[in-house]
mmCIF file of C-alpha atoms in Angstrom:
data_model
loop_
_atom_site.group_PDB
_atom_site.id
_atom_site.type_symbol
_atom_site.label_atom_id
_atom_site.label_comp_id
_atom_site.label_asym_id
_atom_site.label_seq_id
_atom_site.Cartn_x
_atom_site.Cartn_y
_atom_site.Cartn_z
ATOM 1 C CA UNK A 4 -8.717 0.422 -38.800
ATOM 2 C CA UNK A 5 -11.886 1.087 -36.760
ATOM 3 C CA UNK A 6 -13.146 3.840 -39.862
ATOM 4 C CA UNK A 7 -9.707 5.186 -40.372
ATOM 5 C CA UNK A 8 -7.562 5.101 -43.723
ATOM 6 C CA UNK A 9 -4.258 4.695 -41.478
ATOM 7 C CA UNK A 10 -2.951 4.798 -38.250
ATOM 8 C CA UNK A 11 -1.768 8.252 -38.305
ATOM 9 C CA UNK A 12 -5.210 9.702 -39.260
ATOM 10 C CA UNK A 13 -6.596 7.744 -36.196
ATOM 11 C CA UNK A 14 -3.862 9.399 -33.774
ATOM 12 C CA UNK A 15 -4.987 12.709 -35.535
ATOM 13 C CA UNK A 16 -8.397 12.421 -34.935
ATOM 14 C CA UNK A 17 -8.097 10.906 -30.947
ATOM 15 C CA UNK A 18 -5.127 14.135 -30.159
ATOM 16 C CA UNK A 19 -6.601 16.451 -32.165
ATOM 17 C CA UNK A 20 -3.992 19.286 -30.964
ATOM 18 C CA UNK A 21 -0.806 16.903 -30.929
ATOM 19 C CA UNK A 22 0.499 15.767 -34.469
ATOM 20 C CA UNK A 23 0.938 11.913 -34.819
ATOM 21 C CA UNK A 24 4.573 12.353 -35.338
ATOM 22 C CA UNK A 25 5.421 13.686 -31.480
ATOM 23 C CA UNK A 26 2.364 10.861 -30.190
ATOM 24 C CA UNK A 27 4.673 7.853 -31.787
ATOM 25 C CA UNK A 28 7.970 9.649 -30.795
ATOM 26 C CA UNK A 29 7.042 10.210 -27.450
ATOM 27 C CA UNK A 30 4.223 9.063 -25.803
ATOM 28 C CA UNK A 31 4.024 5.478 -27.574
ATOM 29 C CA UNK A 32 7.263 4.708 -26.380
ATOM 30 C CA UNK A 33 6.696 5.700 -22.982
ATOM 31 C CA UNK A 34 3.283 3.624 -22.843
ATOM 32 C CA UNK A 35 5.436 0.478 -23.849
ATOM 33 C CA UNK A 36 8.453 1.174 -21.414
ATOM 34 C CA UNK A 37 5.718 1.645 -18.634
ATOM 35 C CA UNK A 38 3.931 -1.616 -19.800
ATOM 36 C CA UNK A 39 7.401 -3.451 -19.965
ATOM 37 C CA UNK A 40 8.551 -2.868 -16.664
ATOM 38 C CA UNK A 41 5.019 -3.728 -15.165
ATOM 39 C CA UNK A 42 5.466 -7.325 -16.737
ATOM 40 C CA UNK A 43 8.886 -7.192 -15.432
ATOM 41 C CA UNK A 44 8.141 -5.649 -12.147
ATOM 42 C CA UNK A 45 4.801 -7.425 -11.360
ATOM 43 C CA UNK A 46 2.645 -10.993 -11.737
ATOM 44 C CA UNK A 47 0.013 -9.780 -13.137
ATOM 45 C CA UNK A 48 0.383 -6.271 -15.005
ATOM 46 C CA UNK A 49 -3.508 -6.014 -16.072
ATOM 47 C CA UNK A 50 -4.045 -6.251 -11.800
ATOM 48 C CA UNK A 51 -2.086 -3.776 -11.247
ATOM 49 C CA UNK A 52 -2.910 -1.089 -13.485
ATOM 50 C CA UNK A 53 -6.807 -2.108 -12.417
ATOM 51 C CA UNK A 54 -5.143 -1.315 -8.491
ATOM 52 C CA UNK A 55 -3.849 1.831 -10.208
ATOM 53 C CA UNK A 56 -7.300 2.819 -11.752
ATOM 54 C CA UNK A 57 -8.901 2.223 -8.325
ATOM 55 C CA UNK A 58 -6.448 4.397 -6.538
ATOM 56 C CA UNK A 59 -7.370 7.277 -9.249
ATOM 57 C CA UNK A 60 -10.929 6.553 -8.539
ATOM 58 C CA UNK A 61 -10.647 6.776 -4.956
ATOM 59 C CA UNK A 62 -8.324 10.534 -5.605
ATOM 60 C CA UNK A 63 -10.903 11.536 -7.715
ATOM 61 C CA UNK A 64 -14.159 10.790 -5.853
ATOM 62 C CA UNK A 65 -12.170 11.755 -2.383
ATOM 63 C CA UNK A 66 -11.544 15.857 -4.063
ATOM 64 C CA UNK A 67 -14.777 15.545 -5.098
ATOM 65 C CA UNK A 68 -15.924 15.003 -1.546
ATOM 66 C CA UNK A 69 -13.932 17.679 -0.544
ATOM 67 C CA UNK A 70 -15.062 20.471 -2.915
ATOM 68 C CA UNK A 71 -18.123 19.812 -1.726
ATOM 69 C CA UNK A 72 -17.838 19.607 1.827
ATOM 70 C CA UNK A 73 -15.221 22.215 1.704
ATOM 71 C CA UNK A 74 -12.856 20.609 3.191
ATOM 72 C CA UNK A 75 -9.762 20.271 0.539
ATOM 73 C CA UNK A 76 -6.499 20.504 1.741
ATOM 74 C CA UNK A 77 -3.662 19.884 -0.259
ATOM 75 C CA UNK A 78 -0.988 17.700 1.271
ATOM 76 C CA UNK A 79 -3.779 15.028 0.570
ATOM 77 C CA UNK A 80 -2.164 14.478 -2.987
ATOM 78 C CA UNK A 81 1.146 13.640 -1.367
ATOM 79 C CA UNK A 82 -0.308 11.291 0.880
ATOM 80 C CA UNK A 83 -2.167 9.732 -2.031
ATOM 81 C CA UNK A 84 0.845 9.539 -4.105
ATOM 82 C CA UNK A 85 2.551 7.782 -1.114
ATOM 83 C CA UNK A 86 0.390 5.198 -0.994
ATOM 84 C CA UNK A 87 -0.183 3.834 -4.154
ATOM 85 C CA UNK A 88 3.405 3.909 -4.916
ATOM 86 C CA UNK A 89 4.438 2.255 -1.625
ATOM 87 C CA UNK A 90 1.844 -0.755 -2.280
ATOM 88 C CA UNK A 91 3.486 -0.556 -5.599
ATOM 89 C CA UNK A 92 6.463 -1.546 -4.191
ATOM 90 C CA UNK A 93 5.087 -4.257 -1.270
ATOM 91 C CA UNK A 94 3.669 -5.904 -4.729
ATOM 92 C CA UNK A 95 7.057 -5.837 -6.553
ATOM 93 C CA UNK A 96 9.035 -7.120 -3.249
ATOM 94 C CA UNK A 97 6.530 -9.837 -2.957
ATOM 95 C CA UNK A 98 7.021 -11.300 -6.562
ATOM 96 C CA UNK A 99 10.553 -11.240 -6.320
ATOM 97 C CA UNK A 100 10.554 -12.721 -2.675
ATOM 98 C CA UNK A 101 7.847 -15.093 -3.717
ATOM 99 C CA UNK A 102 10.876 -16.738 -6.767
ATOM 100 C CA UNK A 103 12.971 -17.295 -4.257
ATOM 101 C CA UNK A 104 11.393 -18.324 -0.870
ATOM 102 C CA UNK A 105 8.349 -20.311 -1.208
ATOM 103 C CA UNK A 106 6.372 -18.796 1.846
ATOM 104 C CA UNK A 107 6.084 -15.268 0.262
ATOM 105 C CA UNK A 108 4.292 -16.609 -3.013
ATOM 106 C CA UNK A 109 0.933 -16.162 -1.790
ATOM 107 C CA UNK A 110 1.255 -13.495 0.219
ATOM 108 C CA UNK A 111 1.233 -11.500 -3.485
ATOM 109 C CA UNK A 112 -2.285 -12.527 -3.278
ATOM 110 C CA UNK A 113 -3.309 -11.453 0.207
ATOM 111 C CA UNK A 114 -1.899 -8.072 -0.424
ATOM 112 C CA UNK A 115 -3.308 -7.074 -3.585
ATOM 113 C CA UNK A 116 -6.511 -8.370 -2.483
ATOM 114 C CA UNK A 117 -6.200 -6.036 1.043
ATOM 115 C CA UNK A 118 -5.262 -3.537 -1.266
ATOM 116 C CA UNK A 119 -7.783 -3.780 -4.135
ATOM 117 C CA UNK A 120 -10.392 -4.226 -0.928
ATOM 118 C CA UNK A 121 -9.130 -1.338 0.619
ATOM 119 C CA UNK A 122 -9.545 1.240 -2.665
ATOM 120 C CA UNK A 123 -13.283 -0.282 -2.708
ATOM 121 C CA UNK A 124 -14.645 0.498 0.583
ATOM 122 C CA UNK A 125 -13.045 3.975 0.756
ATOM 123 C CA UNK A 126 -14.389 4.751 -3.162
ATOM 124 C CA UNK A 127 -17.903 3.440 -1.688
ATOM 125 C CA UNK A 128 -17.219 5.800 1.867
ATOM 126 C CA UNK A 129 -16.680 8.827 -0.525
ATOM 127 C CA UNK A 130 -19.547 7.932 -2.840
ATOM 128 C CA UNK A 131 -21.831 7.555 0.219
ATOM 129 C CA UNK A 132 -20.395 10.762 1.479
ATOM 130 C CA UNK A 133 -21.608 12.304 -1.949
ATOM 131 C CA UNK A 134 -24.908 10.824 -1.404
ATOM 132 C CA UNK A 135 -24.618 8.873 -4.386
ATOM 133 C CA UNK A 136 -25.158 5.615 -2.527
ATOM 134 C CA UNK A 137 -27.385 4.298 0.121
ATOM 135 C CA UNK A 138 -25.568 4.125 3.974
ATOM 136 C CA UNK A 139 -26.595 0.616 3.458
ATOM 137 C CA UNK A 140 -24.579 -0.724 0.960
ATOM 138 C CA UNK A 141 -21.549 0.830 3.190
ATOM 139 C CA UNK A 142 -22.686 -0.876 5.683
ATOM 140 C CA UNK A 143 -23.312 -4.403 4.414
ATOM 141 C CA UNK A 144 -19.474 -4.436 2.979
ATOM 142 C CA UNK A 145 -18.144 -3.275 6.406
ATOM 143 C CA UNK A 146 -20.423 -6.033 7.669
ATOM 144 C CA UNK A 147 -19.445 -8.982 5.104
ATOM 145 C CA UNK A 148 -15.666 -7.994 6.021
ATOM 146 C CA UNK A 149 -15.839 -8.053 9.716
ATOM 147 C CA UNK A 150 -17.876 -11.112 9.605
ATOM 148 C CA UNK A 151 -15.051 -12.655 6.862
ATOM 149 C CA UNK A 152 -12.453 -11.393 9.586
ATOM 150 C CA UNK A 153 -14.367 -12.967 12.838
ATOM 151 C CA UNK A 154 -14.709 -16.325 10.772
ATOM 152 C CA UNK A 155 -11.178 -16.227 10.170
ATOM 153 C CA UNK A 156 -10.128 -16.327 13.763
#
């Protein structure tokens, strides 16, 4: 398997301070208890742990922006923590109240996509912030949203 005699040597070589045996006591179960109740909890478990990546992203590039501006302050985390796990929760509410009443099926939709939108533009505010992108390309999503909003109306 992908160069290695057996699966154990291939845990080996990827933790190379934890021994296989705690990896497929431990962590493998976890991993598959995680990835059950995101198939139970959610339509579309590969979305969410993309929404989940994109909230990590944002954490990551937003302490990044504020080692370098100097500006970290630590009840940021909290407030990070707070929101991915309360849009998290919209999500699940939404799937369940989407079996059972029509008229909040596709609203499942509309908020992962505000969400998912939401993790962009700030991950492209901090980049811009870092310098690591043009002001334009900030500016021409904020643009292509408000237009998308005024058509809406």
């Amino acid at each position: 398997m992908w160069g290695f005699s057996s699966f154990s040597e291939l845990i080996t070589a990827t933790f190379k301070n934890i021994g296989s045996e705690f990896v497929i006591k431990y962590i493998v179960p976890i991993i598959l208890a995680i990835d059950l109740l995101f198939k139970f909890l959610f339509i579309s478990e590969i979305g969410v742990y993309f929404l989940m990546a994109l909230y990590g992203i944002d954490f990551l590039t937003g302490i990044i922006k504020a080692i370098i501006t100097k500006n970290l302050v630590s009840k940021r985390f909290p407030r990070f923590l707070f929101t991915m796990l309360s849009a998290l929760l919209i999500l699940s509410i939404l799937k369940y109240a989407g079996m059972f009443v029509v008229v909040f099926y596709p609203l499942y939709s509309i908020f992962y996509g505000v969400f998912v939108g939401q993790q962009i533009i700030s991950i492209v505010e901090n980049l811009t912030a870092l310098k690591l992108l043009p002001l334009e390309v900030l500016n021409k999503i904020k643009s292509k949203i408000s237009e998308y909003g005024s058509n809406k109306q």
